[in-house]
mmCIF file of C-alpha atoms in Angstrom:
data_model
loop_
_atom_site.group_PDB
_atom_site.id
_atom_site.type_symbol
_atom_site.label_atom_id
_atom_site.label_comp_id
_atom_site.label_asym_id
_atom_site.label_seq_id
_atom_site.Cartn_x
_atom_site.Cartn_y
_atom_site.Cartn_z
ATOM 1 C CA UNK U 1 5.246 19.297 -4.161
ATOM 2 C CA UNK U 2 1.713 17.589 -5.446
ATOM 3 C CA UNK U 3 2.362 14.093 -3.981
ATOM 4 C CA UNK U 4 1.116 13.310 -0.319
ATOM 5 C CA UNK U 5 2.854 14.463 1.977
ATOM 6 C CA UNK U 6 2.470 12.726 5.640
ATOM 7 C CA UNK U 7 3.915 13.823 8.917
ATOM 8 C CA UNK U 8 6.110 13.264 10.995
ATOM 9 C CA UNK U 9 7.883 10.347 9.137
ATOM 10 C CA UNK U 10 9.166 9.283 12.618
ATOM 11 C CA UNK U 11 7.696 8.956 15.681
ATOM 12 C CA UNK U 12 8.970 7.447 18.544
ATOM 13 C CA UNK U 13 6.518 7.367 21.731
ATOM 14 C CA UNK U 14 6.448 5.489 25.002
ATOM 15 C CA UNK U 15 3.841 3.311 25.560
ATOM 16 C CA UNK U 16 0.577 4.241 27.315
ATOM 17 C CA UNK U 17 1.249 7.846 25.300
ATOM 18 C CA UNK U 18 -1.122 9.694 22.438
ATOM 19 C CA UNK U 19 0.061 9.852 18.962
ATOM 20 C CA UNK U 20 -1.356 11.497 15.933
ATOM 21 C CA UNK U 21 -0.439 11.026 12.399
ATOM 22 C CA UNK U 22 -0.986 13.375 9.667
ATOM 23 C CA UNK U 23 -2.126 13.230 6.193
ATOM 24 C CA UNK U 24 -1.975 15.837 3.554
ATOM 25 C CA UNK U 25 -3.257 14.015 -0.051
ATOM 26 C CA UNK U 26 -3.159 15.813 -3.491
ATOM 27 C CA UNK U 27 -5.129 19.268 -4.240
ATOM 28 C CA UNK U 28 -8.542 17.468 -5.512
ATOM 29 C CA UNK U 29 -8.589 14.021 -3.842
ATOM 30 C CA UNK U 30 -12.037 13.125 -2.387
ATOM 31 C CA UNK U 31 -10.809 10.003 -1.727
ATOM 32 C CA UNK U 32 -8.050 8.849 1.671
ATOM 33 C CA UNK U 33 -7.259 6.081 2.870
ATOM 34 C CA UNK U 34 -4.971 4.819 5.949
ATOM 35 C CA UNK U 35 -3.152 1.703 6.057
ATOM 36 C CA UNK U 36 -0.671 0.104 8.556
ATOM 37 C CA UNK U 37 2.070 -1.888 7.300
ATOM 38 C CA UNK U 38 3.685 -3.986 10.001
ATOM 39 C CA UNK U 39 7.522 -5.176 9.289
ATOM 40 C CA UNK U 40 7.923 -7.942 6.613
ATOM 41 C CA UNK U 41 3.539 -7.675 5.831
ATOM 42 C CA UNK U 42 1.453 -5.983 2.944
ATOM 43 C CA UNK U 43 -0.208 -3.573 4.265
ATOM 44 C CA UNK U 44 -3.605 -3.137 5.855
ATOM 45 C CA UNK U 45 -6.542 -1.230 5.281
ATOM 46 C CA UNK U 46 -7.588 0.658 8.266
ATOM 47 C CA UNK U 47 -10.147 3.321 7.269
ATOM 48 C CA UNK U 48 -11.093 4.983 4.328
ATOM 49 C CA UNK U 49 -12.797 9.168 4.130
ATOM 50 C CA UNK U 50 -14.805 9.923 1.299
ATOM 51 C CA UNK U 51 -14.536 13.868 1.861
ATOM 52 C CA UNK U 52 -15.409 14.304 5.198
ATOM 53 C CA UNK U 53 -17.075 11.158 6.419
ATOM 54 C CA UNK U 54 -15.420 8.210 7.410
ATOM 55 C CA UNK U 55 -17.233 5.793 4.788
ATOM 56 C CA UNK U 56 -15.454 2.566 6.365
ATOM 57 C CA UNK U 57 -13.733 2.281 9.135
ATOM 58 C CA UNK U 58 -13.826 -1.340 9.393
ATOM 59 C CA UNK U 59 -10.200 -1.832 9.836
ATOM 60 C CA UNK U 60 -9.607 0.396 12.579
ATOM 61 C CA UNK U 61 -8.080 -2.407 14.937
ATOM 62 C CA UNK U 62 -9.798 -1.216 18.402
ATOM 63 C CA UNK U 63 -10.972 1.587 19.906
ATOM 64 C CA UNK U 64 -7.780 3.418 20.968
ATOM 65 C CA UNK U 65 -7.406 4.340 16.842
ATOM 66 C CA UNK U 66 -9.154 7.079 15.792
ATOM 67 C CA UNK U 67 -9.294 9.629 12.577
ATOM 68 C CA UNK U 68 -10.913 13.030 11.180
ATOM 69 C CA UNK U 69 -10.949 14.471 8.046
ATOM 70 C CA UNK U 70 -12.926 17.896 9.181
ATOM 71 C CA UNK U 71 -12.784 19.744 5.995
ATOM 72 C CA UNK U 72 -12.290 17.319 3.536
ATOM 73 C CA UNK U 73 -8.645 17.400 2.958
ATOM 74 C CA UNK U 74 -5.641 17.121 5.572
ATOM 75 C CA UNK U 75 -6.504 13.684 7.917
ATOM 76 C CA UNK U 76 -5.253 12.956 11.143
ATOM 77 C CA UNK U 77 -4.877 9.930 12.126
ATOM 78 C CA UNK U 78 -5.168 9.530 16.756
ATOM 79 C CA UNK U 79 -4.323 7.027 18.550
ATOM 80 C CA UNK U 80 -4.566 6.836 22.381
ATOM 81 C CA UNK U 81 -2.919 4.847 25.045
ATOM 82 C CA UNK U 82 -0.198 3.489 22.318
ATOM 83 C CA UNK U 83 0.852 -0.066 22.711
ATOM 84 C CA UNK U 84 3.849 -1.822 21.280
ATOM 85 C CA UNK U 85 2.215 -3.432 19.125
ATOM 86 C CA UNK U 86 0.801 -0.486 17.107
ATOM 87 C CA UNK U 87 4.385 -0.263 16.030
ATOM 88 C CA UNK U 88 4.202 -0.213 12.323
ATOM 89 C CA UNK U 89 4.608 1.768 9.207
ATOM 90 C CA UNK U 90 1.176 4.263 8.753
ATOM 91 C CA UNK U 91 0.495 4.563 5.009
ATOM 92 C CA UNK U 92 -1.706 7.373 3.340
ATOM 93 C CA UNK U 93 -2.969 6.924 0.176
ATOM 94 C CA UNK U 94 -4.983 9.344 -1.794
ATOM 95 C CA UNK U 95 -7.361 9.084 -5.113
ATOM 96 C CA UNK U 96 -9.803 10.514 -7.273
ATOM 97 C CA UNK U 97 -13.526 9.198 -6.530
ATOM 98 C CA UNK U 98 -14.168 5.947 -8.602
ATOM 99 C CA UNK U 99 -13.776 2.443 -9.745
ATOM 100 C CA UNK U 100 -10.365 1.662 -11.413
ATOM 101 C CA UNK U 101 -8.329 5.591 -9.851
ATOM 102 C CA UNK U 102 -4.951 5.108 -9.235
ATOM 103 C CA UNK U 103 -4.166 5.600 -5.551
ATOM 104 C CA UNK U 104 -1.168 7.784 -4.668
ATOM 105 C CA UNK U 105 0.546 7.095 -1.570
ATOM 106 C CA UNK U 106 2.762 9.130 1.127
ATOM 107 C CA UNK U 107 6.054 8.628 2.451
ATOM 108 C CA UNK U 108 4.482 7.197 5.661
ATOM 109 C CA UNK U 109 4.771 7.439 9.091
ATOM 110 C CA UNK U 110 7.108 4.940 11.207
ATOM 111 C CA UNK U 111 5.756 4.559 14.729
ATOM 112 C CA UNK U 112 7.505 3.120 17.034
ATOM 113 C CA UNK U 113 5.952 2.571 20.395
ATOM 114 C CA UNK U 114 8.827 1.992 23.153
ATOM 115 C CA UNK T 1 -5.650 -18.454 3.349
ATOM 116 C CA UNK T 2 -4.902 -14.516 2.318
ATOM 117 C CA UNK T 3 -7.219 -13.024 -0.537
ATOM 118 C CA UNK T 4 -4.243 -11.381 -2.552
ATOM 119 C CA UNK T 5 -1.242 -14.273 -2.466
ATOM 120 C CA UNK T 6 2.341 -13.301 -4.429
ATOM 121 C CA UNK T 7 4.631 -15.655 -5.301
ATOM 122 C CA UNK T 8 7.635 -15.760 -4.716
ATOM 123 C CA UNK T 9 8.601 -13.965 -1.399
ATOM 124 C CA UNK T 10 11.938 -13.671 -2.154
ATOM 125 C CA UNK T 11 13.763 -13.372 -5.532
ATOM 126 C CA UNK T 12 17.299 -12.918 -6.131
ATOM 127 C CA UNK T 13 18.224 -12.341 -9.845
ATOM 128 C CA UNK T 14 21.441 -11.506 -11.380
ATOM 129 C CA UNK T 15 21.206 -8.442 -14.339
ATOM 130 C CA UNK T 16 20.066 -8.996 -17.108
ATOM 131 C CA UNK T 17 18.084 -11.775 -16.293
ATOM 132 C CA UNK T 18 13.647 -12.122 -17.363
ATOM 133 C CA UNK T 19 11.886 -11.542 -13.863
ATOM 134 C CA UNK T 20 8.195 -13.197 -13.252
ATOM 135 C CA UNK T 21 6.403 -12.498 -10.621
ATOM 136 C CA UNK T 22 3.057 -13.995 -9.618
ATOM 137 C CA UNK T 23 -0.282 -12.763 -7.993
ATOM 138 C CA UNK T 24 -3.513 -14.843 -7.281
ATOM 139 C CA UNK T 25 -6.358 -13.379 -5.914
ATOM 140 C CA UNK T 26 -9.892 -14.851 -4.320
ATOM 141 C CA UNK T 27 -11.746 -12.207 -4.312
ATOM 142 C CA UNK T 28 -13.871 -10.452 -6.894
ATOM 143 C CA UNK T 29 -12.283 -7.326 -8.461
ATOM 144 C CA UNK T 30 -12.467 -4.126 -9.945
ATOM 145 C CA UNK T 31 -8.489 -3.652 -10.442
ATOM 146 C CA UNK T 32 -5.550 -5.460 -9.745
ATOM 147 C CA UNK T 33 -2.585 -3.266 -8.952
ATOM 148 C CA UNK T 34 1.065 -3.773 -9.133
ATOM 149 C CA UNK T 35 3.050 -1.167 -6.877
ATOM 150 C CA UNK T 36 6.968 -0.717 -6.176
ATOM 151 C CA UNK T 37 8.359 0.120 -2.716
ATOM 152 C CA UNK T 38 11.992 0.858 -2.141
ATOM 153 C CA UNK T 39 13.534 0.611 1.630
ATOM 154 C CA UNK T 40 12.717 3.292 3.698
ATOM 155 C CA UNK T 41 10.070 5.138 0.659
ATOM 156 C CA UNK T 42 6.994 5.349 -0.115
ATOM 157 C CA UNK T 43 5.019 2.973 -2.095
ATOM 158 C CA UNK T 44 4.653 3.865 -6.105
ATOM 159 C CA UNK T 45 1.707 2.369 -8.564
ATOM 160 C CA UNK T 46 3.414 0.290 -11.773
ATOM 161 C CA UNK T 47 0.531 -0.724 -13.271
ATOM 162 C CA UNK T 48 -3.589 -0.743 -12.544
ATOM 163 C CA UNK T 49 -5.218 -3.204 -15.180
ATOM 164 C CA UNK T 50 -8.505 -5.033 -15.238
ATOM 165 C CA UNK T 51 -7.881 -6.889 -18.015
ATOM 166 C CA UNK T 52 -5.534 -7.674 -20.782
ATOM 167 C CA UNK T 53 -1.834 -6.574 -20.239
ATOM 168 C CA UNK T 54 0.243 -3.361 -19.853
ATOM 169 C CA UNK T 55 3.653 -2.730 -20.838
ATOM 170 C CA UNK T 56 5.914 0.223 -19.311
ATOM 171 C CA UNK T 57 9.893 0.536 -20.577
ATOM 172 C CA UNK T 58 11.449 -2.953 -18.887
ATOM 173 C CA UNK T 59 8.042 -4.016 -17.335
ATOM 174 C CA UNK T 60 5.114 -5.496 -18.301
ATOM 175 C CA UNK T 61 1.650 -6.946 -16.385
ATOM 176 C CA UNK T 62 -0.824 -9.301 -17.723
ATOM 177 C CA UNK T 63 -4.059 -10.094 -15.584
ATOM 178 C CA UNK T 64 -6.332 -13.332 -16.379
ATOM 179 C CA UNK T 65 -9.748 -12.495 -15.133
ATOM 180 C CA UNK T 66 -11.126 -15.803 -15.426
ATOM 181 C CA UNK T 67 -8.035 -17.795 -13.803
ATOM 182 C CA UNK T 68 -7.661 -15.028 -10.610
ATOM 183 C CA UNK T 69 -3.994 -14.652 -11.553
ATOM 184 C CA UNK T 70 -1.939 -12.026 -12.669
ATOM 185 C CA UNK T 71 1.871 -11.942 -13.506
ATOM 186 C CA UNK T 72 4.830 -9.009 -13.448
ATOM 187 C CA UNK T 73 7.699 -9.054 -15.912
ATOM 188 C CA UNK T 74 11.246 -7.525 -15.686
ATOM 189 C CA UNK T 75 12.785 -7.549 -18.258
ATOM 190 C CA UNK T 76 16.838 -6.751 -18.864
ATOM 191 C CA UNK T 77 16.635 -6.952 -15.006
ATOM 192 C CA UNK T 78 19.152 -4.051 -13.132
ATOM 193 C CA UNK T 79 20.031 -3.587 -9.620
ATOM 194 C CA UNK T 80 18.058 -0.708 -9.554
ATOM 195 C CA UNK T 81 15.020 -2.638 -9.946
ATOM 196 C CA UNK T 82 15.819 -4.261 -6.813
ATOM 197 C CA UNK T 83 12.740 -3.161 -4.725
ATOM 198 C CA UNK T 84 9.414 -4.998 -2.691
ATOM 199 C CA UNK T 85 6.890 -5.436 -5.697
ATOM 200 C CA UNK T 86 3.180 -5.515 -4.254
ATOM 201 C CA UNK T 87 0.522 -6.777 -5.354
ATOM 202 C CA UNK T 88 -3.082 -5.488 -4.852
ATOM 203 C CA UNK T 89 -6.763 -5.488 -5.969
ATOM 204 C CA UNK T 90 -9.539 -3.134 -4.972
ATOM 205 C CA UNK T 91 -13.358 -3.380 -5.710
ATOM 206 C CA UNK T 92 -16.518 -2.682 -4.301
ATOM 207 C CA UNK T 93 -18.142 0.755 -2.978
ATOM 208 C CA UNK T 94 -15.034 2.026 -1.092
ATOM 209 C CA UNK T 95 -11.982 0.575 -3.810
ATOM 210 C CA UNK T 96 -9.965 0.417 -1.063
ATOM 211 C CA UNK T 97 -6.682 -1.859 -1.642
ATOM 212 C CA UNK T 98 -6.326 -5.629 -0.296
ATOM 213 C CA UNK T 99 -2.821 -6.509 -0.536
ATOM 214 C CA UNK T 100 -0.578 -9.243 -1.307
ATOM 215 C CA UNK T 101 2.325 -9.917 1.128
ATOM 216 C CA UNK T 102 5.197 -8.676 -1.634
ATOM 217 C CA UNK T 103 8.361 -10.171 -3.240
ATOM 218 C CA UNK T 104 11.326 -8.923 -2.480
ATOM 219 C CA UNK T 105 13.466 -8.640 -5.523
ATOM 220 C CA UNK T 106 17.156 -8.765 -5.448
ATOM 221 C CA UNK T 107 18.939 -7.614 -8.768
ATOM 222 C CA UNK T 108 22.643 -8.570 -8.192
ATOM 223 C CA UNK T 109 25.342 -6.711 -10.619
#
């Protein structure tokens, strides 16, 4: 398929464990982001790749979260020591560069931290 | 006080019935967005406008730049359409998305 594919689409994990989350976004896509959406919320921006870099991570909620984009496509999204509270829905959204793109978005991840 | 509030949470409609649903925003813009996410899927774009208003089959969205405020119509309503409808803007150097909370539309037969 050409959507964006993430994987797994379940995790379960005990706490105190390490978790990674990946991203595949659409053939051409300069542009990821990652977003958490926590049960009955909107989502929430966590950090956003322009190619490679990480341009903003600004809503990476601590430390223990962590992601890579090495070559500019796939992302993986780490996260160490996994607390309950980073149970949540992890979003992936994908875009051409520019103002006014449409984003495309994933299936998501559902982490559950027990 | 969120930067992207929808209005209402919760909506239960029977078919066939006009749908509105409401966005305000505080922040400056590029885009507003409205997106569509079924239980358990992924999240899907409906509309991206900056200004004016769009209309696709059953739905249309109208954005007033000057007011913050943009609105969602269903209309000829089905269950089908039952879904979380998001709102969303993005702006500034990384467009990244800022979203509303969501309605939860129920579309009873």
């Amino acid at each position: 398929g050409a959507g964006v594919s993430q994987t797994p689409s379940n995790k379960v994990t005990e706490k105190g464990k390490y978790v990674e989350l990946r991203c595949d976004p659409i053939s051409g896509h300069t542009a990821l982001y990652w977003y958490r959406q926590s049960l009955g919320q909107g989502p929430e921006f966590l950090i956003y790749f322009q190619g490679t870099g990480a341009a903003d991570d600004s809503g990476l909620p601590n430390d223990r979260f962590f992601a890579v984009r090495p070559e500019g496509s796939v992302s993986t999204l780490k996260i160490q020591r996994t607390e309950r509270g980073d149970s949540a829905v992890y979003l992936c959204a994908s875009s051409l560069m520019g103002p006014n793109t449409e984003a495309f978005f994933g299936q998501g991840t559902r982490l559950t931290v027990v | 006080k969120n930067e992207v509030e929808q209005s209402p949470q919760n909506l239960t409609a029977q078919e066939g019935e006009f749908i509105t649903i409401n966005c305000s925003y505080s922040v400056g813009i590029s885009a507003l967005h409205w997106l569509q996410q079924h239980p358990g899927g992924g999240i899907v774009s409906l509309f991206m406008l900056s200004s004016g208003k769009k209309k696709h089959g059953r739905l249309i969205a109208t954005i007033n730049i000057q007011e913050k405020h943009s609105s969602l119509h269903i209309t000829a309503s089905h269950p089908r359409d039952s879904a979380v409808y998001i709102c969303a803007v993005s702006g500034g150097a990384t467009n990244k998305l800022i979203f509303g909370t969501g309605t939860l539309l129920a579309v009873q037969p």
